[in-house]
Each structure stands twice: as structure tokens, then as C-alpha cells.
PDB file of C-alpha atoms in Angstrom:
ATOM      1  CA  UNK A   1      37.371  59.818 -67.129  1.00  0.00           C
ATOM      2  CA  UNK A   2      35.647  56.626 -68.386  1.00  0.00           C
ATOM      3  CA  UNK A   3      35.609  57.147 -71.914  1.00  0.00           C
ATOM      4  CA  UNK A   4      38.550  58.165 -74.838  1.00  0.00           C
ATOM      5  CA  UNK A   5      38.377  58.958 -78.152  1.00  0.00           C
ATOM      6  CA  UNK A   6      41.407  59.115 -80.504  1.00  0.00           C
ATOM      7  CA  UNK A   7      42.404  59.267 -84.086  1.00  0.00           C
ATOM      8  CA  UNK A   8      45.131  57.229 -85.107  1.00  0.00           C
ATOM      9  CA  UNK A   9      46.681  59.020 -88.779  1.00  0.00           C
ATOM     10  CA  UNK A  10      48.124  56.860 -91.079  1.00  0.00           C
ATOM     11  CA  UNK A  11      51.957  57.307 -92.618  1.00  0.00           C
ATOM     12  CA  UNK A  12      53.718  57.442 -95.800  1.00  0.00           C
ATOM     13  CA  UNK A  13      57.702  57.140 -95.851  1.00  0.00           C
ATOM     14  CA  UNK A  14      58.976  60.399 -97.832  1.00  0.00           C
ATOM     15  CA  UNK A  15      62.427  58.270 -98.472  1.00  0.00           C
ATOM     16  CA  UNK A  16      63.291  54.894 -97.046  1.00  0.00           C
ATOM     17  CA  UNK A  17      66.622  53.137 -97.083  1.00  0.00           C
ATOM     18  CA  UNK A  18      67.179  49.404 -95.365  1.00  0.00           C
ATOM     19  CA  UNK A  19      70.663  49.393 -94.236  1.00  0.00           C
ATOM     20  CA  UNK A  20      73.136  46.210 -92.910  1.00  0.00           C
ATOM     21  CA  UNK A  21      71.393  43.340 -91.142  1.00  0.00           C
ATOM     22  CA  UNK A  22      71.823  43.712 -87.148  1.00  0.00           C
ATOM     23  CA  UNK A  23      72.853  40.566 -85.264  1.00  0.00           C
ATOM     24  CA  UNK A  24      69.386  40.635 -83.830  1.00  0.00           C
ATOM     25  CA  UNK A  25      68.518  39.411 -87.431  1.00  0.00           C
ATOM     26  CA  UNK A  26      66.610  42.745 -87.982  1.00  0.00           C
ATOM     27  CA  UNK A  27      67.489  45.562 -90.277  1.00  0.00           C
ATOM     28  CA  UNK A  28      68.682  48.917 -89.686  1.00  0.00           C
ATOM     29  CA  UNK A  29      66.647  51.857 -91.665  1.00  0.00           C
ATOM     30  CA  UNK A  30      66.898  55.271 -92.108  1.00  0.00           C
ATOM     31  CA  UNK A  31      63.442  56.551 -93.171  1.00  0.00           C
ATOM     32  CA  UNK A  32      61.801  60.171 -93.304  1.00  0.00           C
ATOM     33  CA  UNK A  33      58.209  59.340 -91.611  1.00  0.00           C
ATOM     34  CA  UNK A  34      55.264  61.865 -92.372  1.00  0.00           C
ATOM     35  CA  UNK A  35      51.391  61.633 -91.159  1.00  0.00           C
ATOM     36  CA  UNK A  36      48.494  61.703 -93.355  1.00  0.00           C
ATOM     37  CA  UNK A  37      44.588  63.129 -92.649  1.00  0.00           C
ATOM     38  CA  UNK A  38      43.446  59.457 -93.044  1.00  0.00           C
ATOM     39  CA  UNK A  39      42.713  57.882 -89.816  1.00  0.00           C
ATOM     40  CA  UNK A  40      41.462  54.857 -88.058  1.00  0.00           C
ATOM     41  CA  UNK A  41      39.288  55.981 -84.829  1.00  0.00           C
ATOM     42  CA  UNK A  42      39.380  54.158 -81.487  1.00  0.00           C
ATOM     43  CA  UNK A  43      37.081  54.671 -79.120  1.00  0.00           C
ATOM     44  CA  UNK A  44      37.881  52.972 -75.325  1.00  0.00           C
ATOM     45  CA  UNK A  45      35.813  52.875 -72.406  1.00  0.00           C
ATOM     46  CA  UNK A  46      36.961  51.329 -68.869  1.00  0.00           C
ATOM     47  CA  UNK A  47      35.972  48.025 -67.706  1.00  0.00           C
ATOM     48  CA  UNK A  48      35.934  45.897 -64.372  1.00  0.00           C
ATOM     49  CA  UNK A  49      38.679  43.679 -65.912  1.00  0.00           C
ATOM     50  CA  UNK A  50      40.337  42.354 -68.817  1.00  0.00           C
ATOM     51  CA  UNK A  51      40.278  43.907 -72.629  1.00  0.00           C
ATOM     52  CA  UNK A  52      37.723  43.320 -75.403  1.00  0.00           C
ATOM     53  CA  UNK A  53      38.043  44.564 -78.714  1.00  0.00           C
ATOM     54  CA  UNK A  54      35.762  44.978 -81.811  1.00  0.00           C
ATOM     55  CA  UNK A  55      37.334  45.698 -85.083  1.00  0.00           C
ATOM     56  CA  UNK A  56      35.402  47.070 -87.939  1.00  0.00           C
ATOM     57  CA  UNK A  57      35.908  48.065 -91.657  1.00  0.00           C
ATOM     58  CA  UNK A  58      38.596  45.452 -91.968  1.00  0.00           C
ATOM     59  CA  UNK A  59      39.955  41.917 -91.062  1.00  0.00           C
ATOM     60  CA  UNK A  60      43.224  42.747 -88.746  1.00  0.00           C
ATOM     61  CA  UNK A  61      43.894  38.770 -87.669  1.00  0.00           C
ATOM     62  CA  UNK A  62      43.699  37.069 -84.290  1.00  0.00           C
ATOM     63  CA  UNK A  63      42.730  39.218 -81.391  1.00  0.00           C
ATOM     64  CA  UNK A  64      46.039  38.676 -79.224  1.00  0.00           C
ATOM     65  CA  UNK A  65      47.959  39.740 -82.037  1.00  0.00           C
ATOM     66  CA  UNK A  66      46.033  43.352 -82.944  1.00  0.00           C
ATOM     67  CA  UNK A  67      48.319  45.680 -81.555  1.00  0.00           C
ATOM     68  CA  UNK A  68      45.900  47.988 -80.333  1.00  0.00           C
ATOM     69  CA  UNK A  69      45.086  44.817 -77.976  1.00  0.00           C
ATOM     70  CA  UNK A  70      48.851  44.441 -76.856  1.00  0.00           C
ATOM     71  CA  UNK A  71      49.423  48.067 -76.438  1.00  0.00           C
ATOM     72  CA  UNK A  72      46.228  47.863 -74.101  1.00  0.00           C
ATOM     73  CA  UNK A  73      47.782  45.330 -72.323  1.00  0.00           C
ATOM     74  CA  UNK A  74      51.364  46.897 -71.723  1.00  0.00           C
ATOM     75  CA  UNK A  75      50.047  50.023 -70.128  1.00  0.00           C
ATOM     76  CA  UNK A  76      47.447  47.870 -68.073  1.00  0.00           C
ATOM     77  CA  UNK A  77      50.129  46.010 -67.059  1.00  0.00           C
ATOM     78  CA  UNK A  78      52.564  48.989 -66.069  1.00  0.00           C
ATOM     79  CA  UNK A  79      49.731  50.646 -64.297  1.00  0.00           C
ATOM     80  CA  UNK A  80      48.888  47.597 -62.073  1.00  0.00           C
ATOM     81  CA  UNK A  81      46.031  46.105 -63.298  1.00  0.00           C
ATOM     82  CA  UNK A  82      43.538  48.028 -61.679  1.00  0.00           C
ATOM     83  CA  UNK A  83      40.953  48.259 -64.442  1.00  0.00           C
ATOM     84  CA  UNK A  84      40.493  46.483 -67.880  1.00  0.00           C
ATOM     85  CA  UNK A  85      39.447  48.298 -71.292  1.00  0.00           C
ATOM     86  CA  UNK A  86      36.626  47.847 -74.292  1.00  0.00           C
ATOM     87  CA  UNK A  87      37.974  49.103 -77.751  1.00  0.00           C
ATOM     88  CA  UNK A  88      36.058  49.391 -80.482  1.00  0.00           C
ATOM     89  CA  UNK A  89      38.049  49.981 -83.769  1.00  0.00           C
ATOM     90  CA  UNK A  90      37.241  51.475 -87.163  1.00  0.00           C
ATOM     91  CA  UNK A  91      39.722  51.058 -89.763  1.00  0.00           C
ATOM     92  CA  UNK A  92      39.788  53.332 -92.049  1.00  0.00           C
ATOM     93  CA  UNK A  93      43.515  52.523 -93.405  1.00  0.00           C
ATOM     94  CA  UNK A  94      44.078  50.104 -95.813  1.00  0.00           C
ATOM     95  CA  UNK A  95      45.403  46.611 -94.071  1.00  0.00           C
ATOM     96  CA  UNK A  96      49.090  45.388 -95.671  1.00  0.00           C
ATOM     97  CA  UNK A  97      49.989  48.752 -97.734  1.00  0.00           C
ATOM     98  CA  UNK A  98      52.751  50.235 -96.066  1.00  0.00           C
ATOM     99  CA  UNK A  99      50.425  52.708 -93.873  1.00  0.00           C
ATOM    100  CA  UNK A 100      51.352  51.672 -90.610  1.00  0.00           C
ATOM    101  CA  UNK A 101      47.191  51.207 -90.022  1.00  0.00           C
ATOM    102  CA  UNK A 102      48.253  49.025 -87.193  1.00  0.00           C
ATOM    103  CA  UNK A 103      51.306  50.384 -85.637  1.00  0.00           C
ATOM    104  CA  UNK A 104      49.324  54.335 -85.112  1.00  0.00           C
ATOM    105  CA  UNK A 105      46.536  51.957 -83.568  1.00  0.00           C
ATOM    106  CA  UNK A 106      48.714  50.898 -81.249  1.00  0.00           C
ATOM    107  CA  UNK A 107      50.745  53.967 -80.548  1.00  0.00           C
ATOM    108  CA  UNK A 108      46.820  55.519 -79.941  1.00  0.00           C
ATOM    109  CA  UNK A 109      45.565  52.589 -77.626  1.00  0.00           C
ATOM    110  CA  UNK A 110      48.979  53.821 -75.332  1.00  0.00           C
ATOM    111  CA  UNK A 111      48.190  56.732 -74.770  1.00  0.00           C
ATOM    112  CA  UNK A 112      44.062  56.818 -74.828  1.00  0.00           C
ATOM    113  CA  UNK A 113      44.611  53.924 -72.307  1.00  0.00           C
ATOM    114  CA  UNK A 114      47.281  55.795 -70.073  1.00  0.00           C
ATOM    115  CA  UNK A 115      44.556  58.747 -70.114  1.00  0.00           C
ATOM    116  CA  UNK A 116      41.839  56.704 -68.362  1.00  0.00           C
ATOM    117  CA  UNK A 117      44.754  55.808 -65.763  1.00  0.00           C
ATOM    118  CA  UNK A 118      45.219  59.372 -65.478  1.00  0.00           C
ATOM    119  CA  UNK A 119      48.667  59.412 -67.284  1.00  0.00           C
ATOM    120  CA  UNK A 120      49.986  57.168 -65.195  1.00  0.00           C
ATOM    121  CA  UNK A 121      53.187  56.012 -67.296  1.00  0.00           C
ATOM    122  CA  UNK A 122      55.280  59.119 -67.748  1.00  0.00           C
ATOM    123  CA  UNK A 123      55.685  60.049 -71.597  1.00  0.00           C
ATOM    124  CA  UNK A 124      59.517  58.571 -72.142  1.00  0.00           C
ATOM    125  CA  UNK A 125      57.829  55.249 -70.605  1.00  0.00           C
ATOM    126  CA  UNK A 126      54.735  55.485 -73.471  1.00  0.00           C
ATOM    127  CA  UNK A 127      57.909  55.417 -75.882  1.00  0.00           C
ATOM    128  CA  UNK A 128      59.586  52.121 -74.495  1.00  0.00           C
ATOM    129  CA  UNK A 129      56.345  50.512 -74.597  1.00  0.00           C
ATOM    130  CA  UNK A 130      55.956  51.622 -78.365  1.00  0.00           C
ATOM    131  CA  UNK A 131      59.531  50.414 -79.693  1.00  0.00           C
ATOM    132  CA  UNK A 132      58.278  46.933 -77.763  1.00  0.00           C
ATOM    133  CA  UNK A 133      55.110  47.035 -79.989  1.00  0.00           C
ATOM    134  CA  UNK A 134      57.409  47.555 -83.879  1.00  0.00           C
ATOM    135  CA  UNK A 135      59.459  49.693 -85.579  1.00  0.00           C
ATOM    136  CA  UNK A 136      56.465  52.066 -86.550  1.00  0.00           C
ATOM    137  CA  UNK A 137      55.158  52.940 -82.954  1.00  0.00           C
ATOM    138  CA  UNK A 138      57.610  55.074 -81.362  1.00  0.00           C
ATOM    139  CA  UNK A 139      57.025  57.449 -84.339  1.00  0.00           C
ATOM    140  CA  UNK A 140      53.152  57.262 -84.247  1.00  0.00           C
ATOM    141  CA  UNK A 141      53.230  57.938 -80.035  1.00  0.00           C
ATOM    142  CA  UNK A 142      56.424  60.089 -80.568  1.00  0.00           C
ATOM    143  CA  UNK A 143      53.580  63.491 -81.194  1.00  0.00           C
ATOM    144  CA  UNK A 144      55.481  64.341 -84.282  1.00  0.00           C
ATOM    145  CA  UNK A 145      53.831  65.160 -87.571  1.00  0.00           C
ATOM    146  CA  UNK A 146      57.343  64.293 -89.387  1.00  0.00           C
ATOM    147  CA  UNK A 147      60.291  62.701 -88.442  1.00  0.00           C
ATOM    148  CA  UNK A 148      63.602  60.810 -89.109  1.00  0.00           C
ATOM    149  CA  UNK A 149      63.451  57.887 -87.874  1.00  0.00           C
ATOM    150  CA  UNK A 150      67.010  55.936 -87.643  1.00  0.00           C
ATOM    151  CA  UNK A 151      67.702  51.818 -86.028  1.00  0.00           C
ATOM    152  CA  UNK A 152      64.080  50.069 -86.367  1.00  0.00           C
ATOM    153  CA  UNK A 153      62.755  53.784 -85.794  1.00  0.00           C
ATOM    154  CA  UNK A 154      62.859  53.890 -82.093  1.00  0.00           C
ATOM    155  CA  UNK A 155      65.750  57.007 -82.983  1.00  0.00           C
ATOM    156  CA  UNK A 156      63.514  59.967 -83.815  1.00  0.00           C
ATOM    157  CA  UNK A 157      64.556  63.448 -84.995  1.00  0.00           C
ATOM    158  CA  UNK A 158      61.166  65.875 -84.969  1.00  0.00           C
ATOM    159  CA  UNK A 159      60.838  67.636 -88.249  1.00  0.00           C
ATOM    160  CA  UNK A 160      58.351  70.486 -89.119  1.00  0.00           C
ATOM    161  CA  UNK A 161      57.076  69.211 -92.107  1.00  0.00           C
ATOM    162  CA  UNK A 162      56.277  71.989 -95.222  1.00  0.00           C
ATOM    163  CA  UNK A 163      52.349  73.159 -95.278  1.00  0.00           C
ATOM    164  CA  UNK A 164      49.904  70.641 -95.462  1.00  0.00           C
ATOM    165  CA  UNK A 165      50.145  69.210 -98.910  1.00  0.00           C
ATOM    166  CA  UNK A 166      46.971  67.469-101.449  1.00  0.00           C
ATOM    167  CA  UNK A 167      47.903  63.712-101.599  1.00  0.00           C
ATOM    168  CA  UNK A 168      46.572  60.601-103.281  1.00  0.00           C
ATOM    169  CA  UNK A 169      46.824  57.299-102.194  1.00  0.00           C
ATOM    170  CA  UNK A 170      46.433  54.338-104.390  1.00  0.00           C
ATOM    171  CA  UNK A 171      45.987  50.976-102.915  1.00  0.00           C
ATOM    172  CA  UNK A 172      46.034  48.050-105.399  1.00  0.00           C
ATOM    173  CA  UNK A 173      43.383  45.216-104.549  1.00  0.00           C
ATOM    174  CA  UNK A 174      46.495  43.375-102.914  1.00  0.00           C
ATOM    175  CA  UNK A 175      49.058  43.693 -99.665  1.00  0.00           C
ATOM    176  CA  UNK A 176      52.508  43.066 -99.137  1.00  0.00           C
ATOM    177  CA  UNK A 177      53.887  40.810 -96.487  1.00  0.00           C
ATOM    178  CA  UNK A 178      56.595  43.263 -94.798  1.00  0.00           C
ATOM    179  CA  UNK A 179      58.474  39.729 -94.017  1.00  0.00           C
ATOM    180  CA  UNK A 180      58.123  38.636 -97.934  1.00  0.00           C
ATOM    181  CA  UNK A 181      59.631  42.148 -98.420  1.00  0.00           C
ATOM    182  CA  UNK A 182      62.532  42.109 -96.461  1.00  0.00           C
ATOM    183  CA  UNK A 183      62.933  38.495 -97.763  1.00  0.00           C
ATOM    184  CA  UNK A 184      63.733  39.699-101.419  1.00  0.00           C
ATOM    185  CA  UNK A 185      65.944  42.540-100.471  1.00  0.00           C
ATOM    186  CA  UNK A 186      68.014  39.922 -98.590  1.00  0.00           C
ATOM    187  CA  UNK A 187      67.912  37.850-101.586  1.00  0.00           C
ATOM    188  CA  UNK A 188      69.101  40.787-104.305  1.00  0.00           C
ATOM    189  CA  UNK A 189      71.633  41.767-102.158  1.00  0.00           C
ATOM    190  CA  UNK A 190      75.013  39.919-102.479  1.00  0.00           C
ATOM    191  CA  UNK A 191      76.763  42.242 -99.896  1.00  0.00           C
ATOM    192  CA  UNK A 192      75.896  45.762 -98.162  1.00  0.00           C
ATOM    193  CA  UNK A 193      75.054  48.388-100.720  1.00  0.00           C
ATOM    194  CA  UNK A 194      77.273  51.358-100.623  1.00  0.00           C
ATOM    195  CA  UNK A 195      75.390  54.629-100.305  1.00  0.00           C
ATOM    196  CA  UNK A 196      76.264  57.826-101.725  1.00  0.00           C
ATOM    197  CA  UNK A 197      76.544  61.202 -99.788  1.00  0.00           C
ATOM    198  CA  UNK A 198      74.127  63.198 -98.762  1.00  0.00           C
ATOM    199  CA  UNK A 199      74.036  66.264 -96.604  1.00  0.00           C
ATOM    200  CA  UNK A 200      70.326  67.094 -94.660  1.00  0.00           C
ATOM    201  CA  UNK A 201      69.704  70.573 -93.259  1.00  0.00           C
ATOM    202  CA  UNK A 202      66.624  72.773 -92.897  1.00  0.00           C
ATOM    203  CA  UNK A 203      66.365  73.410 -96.516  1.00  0.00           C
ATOM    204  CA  UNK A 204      66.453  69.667 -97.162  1.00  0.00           C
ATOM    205  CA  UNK A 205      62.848  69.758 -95.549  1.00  0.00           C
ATOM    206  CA  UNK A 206      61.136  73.095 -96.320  1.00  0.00           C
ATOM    207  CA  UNK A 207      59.826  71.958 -99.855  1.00  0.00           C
ATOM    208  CA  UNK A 208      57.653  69.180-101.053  1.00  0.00           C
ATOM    209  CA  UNK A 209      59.755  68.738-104.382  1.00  0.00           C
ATOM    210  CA  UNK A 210      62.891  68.939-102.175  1.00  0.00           C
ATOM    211  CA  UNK A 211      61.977  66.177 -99.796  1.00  0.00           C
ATOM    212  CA  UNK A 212      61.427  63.855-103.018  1.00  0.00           C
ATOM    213  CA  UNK A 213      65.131  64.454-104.078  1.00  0.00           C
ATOM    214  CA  UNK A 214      66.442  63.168-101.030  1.00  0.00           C
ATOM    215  CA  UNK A 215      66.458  59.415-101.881  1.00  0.00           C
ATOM    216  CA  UNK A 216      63.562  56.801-103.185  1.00  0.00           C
ATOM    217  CA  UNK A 217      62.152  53.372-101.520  1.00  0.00           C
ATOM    218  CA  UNK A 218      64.759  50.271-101.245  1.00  0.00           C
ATOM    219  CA  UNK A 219      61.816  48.308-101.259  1.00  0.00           C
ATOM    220  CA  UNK A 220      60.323  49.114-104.721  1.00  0.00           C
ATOM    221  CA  UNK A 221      63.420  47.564-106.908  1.00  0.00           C
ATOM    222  CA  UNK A 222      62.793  44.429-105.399  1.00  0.00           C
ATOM    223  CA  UNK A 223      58.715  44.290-104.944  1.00  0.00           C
ATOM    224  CA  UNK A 224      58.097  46.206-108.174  1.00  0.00           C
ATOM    225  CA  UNK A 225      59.827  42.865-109.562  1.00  0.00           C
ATOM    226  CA  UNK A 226      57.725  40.326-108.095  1.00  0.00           C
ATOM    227  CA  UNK A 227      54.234  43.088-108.214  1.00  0.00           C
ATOM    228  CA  UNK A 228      55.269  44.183-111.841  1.00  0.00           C
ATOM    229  CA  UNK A 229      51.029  45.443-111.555  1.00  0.00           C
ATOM    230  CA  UNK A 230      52.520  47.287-108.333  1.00  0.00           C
ATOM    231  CA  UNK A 231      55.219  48.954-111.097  1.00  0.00           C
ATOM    232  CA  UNK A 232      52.631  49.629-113.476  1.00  0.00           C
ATOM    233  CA  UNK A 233      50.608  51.450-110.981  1.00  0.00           C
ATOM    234  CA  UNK A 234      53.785  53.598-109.503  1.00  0.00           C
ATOM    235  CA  UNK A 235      54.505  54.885-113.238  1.00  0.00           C
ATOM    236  CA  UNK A 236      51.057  55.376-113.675  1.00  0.00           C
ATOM    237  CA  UNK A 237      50.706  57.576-111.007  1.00  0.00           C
ATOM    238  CA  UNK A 238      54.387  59.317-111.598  1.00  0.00           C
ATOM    239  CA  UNK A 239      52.967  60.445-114.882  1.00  0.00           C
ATOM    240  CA  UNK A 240      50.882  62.915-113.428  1.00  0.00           C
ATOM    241  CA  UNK A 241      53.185  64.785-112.674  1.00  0.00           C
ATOM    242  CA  UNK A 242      53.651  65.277-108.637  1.00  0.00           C
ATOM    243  CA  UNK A 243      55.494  67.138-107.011  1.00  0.00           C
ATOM    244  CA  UNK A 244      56.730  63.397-105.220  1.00  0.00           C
ATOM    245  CA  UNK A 245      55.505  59.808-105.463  1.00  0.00           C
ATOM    246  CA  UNK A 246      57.039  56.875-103.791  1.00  0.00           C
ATOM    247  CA  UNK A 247      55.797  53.560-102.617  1.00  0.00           C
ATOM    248  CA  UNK A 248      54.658  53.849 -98.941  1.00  0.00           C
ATOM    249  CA  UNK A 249      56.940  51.285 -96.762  1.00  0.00           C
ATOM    250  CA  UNK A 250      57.093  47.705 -98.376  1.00  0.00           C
ATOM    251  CA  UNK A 251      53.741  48.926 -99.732  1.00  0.00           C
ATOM    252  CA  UNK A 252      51.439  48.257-101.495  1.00  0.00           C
ATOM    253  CA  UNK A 253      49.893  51.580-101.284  1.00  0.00           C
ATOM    254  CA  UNK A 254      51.559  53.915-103.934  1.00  0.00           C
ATOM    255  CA  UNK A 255      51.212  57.834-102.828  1.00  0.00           C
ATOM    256  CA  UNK A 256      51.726  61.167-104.896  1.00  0.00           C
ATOM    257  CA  UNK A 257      51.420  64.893-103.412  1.00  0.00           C
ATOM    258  CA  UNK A 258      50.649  68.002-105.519  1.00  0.00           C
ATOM    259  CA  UNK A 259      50.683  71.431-105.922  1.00  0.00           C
ATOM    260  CA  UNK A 260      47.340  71.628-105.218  1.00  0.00           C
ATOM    261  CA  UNK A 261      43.758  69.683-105.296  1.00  0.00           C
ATOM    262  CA  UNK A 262      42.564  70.903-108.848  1.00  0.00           C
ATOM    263  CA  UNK A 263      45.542  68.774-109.789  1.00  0.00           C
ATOM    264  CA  UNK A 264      44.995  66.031-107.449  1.00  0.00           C
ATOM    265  CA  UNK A 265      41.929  65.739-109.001  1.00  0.00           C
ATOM    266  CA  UNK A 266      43.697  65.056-112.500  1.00  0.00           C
ATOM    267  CA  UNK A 267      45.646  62.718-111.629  1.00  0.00           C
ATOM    268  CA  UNK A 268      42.951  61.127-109.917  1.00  0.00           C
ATOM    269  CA  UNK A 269      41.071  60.698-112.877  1.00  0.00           C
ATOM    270  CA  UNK A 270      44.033  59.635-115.290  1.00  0.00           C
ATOM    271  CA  UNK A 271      44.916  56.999-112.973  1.00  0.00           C
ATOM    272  CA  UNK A 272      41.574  55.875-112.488  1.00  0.00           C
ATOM    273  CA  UNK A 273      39.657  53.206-110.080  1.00  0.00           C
ATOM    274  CA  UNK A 274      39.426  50.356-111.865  1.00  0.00           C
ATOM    275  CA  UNK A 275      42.290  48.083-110.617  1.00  0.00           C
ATOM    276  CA  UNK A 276      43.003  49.961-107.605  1.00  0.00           C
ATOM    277  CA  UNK A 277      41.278  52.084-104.538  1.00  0.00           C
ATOM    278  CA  UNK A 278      41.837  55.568-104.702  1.00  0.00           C
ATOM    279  CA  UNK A 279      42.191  57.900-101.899  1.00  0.00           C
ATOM    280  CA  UNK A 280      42.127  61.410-101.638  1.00  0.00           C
ATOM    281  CA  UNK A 281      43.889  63.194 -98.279  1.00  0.00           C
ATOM    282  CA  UNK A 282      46.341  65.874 -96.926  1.00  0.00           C
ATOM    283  CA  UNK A 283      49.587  65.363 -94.774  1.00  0.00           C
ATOM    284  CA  UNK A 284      49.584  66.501 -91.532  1.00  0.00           C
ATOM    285  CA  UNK A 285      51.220  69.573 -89.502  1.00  0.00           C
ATOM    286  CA  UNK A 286      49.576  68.282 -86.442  1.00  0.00           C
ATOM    287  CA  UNK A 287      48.950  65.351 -84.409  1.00  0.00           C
ATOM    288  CA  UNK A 288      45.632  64.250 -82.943  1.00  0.00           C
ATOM    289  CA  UNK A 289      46.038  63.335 -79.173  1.00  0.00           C
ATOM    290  CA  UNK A 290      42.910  61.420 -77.142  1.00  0.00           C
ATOM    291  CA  UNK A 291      39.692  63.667 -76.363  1.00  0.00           C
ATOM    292  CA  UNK A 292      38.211  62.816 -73.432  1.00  0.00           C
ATOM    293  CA  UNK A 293      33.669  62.119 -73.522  1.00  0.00           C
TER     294      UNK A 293
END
């Protein structure tokens, strides 16, 4: 095989809580992670040597830094370097919304890359290379369409999500830094924030509306206060009644599943395009894994 194909889905964070500061400096979560219909693609051939990538339909930074690039390199480098890669990327997800755009391109490039080695790196190894790559990527190579995710979401719990779902995304013409994010959470918290109880069980997950009364987004408090447009465009979209709406991750991108698409298509037009991209897709029941050409 000299040629894979692969669709990397983007996520949205059903509840998301940021818990005490590890010694490490990072942050402990608890999140509920679900996948979406919207995709980047990759497509990645073998090469004599090395890795090239092209990136198109958005501007993802220096090369060496594109995670699709580093995941490339991990599992060339676990597999001996006997061949290099050519990736050519098509974003599709928007860039610094909370999407994980770049953490499902990397979890992709692992295993489209361990395909034209033949599977080389057994699966448990794919998911040490992902939790090496950020806190997103063991859940987008993990295979599961929703899951609880628990540390810096290398702790997974596979959950089958309720039927695929009608969602809207709404992007504002702005990102968030994830590092600005966690910056004013630090900031607004004095000491650890106690949390309340809550008990999760099957039923907690076998309903849209029940999934949004599990919890909300730490994250929006604090970035609603600094985006108050970002706010705006949250209770904009609330009013339209979903059956859930949250802010995706430290955002920006605001999402909001319904019933069904005749009201999607309400909301889409009482919410409107003018200030913000809007973005019509389903979640997901199943995950995409690399094809082969």
C-alpha cells in the first residue's frame, strides 16, 4: 500500500470541567468528548525519505509544529525509518475554536502512516504516541465516537453516544488561545473550586437533553468575560431553543444540537451569518478509519 486516505472528524466537549493544577504545571480535566460529521481529509502517499506536507483551506503555523507533521514523524521513527511520507491536508475545521482540527489530524496521520508500514506499531503503542502529541489525541486515535476523557484525556471511558443528532456550529470571525484560556481560569480562581455531586450511569448518556444537564464549560465564565461578543453569540444561539448548547473547549466555536434539521434550520436563520460562520453537521456514531487507494 502506497497511498492512504483518512478523515479526521472534528469534536465538541458535551461538558468540560478543569480541575486542580498538577505539579507538571498542567491541569487535570474531566470532559465528555463527542465527534462531529465535519472533517479535515488527509491524504498520504510514501516517499524515499523524509516528510513533506501541504496544508490547504487554512493557515496551521510552522511546518515542524503541525501535528499531523510530528505524528508522521513518531511512527516513522518507531517503525525505523525505512520510508518517509507526503501529506497533503485540507482543513475543513475551523483553526483556534475549540474543535480539536489539529489534534484528530494528528491522531489520523498515526494511524494512516502506521497503515503504509503495515501496522507496524501495535494499537496500545498508536495511543502513547497520541497522549505525546496533546491532551486531544488519545481520544481522536482512541476509535471512539464518545468518550470520557479524565487527566489531560489520555484516561478514556468509550461511550455509545445517543443517535446521530442535527448540530450547528457557530464560529465567530476570531480564535481563542487555549494558553490565554487556561491563563484566566488561573487568574479567577483564588483556590480549587469545590464541585458538587454527581452520579453518571447509562441513563446519564442515552439522551441528548440529558447529556446537557450533566455540567456546562469552566471555560465560558472566564472567556465569555474577556469575548463578551463570544457571550452574545452563546445566548444568541441558546435562544433557539436546543436541546444543548455549550462552548466547544476554550472555544471559540459555540455549538447547539436539535431535535431535528427543520429546527436546525431555524435557529440557523435567527442567529444569522453576519458576525459569525455558520455550520451545519451531525455527531457521529462512528469513526472513520484510513481507506487504502
Amino acid at each position: 500500500m502506497d497511498r492512504v486516505q483518512v478523515a479526521a472528524h472534528a469534536k465538541v466537549n458535551l461538558f468540560l470541567r478543569i480541575l486542580a493544577r498538577e505539579d507538571s504545571g498542567f491541569h487535570s480535566l474531566e470532559t465528555l468528548f463527542a465527534l462531529l460529521e465535519l472533517h479535515d481529509t488527509l491524504t498520504i502517499e510514501r516517499a524515499a525519505t523524509g516528510i513533506e506536507i501541504d496544508v490547504d483551506g487554512a493557515e496551521t503555523g510552522p511546518v515542524e509544529e503541525n501535528l499531523a507533521y510530528r505524528a508522521a514523524a513518531l511512527v516513522l521513527e518507531a517503525t525505523g525509518g525505512k520510508f518517509g511520507v507526503k501529506i497533503q491536508l485540507q482543513k475543513s475545521i475551523p483553526v483556534q475554536a475549540g474543535l480539536g482540527g489539529g489534534s484528530s489530524d494528528g491522531a489520523a496521520t498515526l494511524h494512516a502512516v502506521n497503515k503504509l508500514a503495515d501496522n507496524a506499531v501495535p494499537s496500545h503503542e498508536i495511543l502513547q504516541l497520541a497522549a505525546k502529541l496533546g491532551s486531544d489525541v488519545p481520544f481522536f486515535a482512541s476509535g471512539a465516537a464518545m468518550a470520557l476523557g479524565w487527566g489531560r484525556g489520555q484516561r478514556l471511558l468509550a461511550i455509545q453516544p445517543p443517535p446521530a443528532a442535527h448540530t450547528l456550529v457557530a464560529v465567530p470571525g476570531f480564535g481563542v488561545s487555549t494558553a490565554n484560556a487556561y491563563d484566566l481560569l488561573a487568574s479567577s480562581r483564588v483556590k480549587d473550586v469545590p464541585r458538587g455531586s454527581i452520579l453518571l450511569n447509562d441513563q446519564s448518556f442515552s439522551t441528548w437533553g440529558g447529556i446537557g444537564r450533566l455540567g456546562g464549560n469552566d471555560f465560558e465564565p472566564v472567556v465569555f468575560g474577556k469575548k463578551p461578543q463570544l457571550r452574545d453569540l452563546f445566548e444568541s444561539v441558546a435562544q433557539t431553543r436546543p436541546l444543548m448548547v455549550r462552548m466547544s473547549g476554550s472555544g471559540s466555536a459555540v455549538f447547539a444540537i436539535y431535535k431535528n434539521e427543520g429546527d436546525l434550520s431555524d435557529a440557523a436563520v435567527a442567529v444569522g451569518q453576519r458576525d459569525q460562520v455558520l455550520i451545519r453537521t451531525m455527531t457521529r456514531q462512528e469513526t472513520v478509519t484510513a481507506i487504502g487507494n
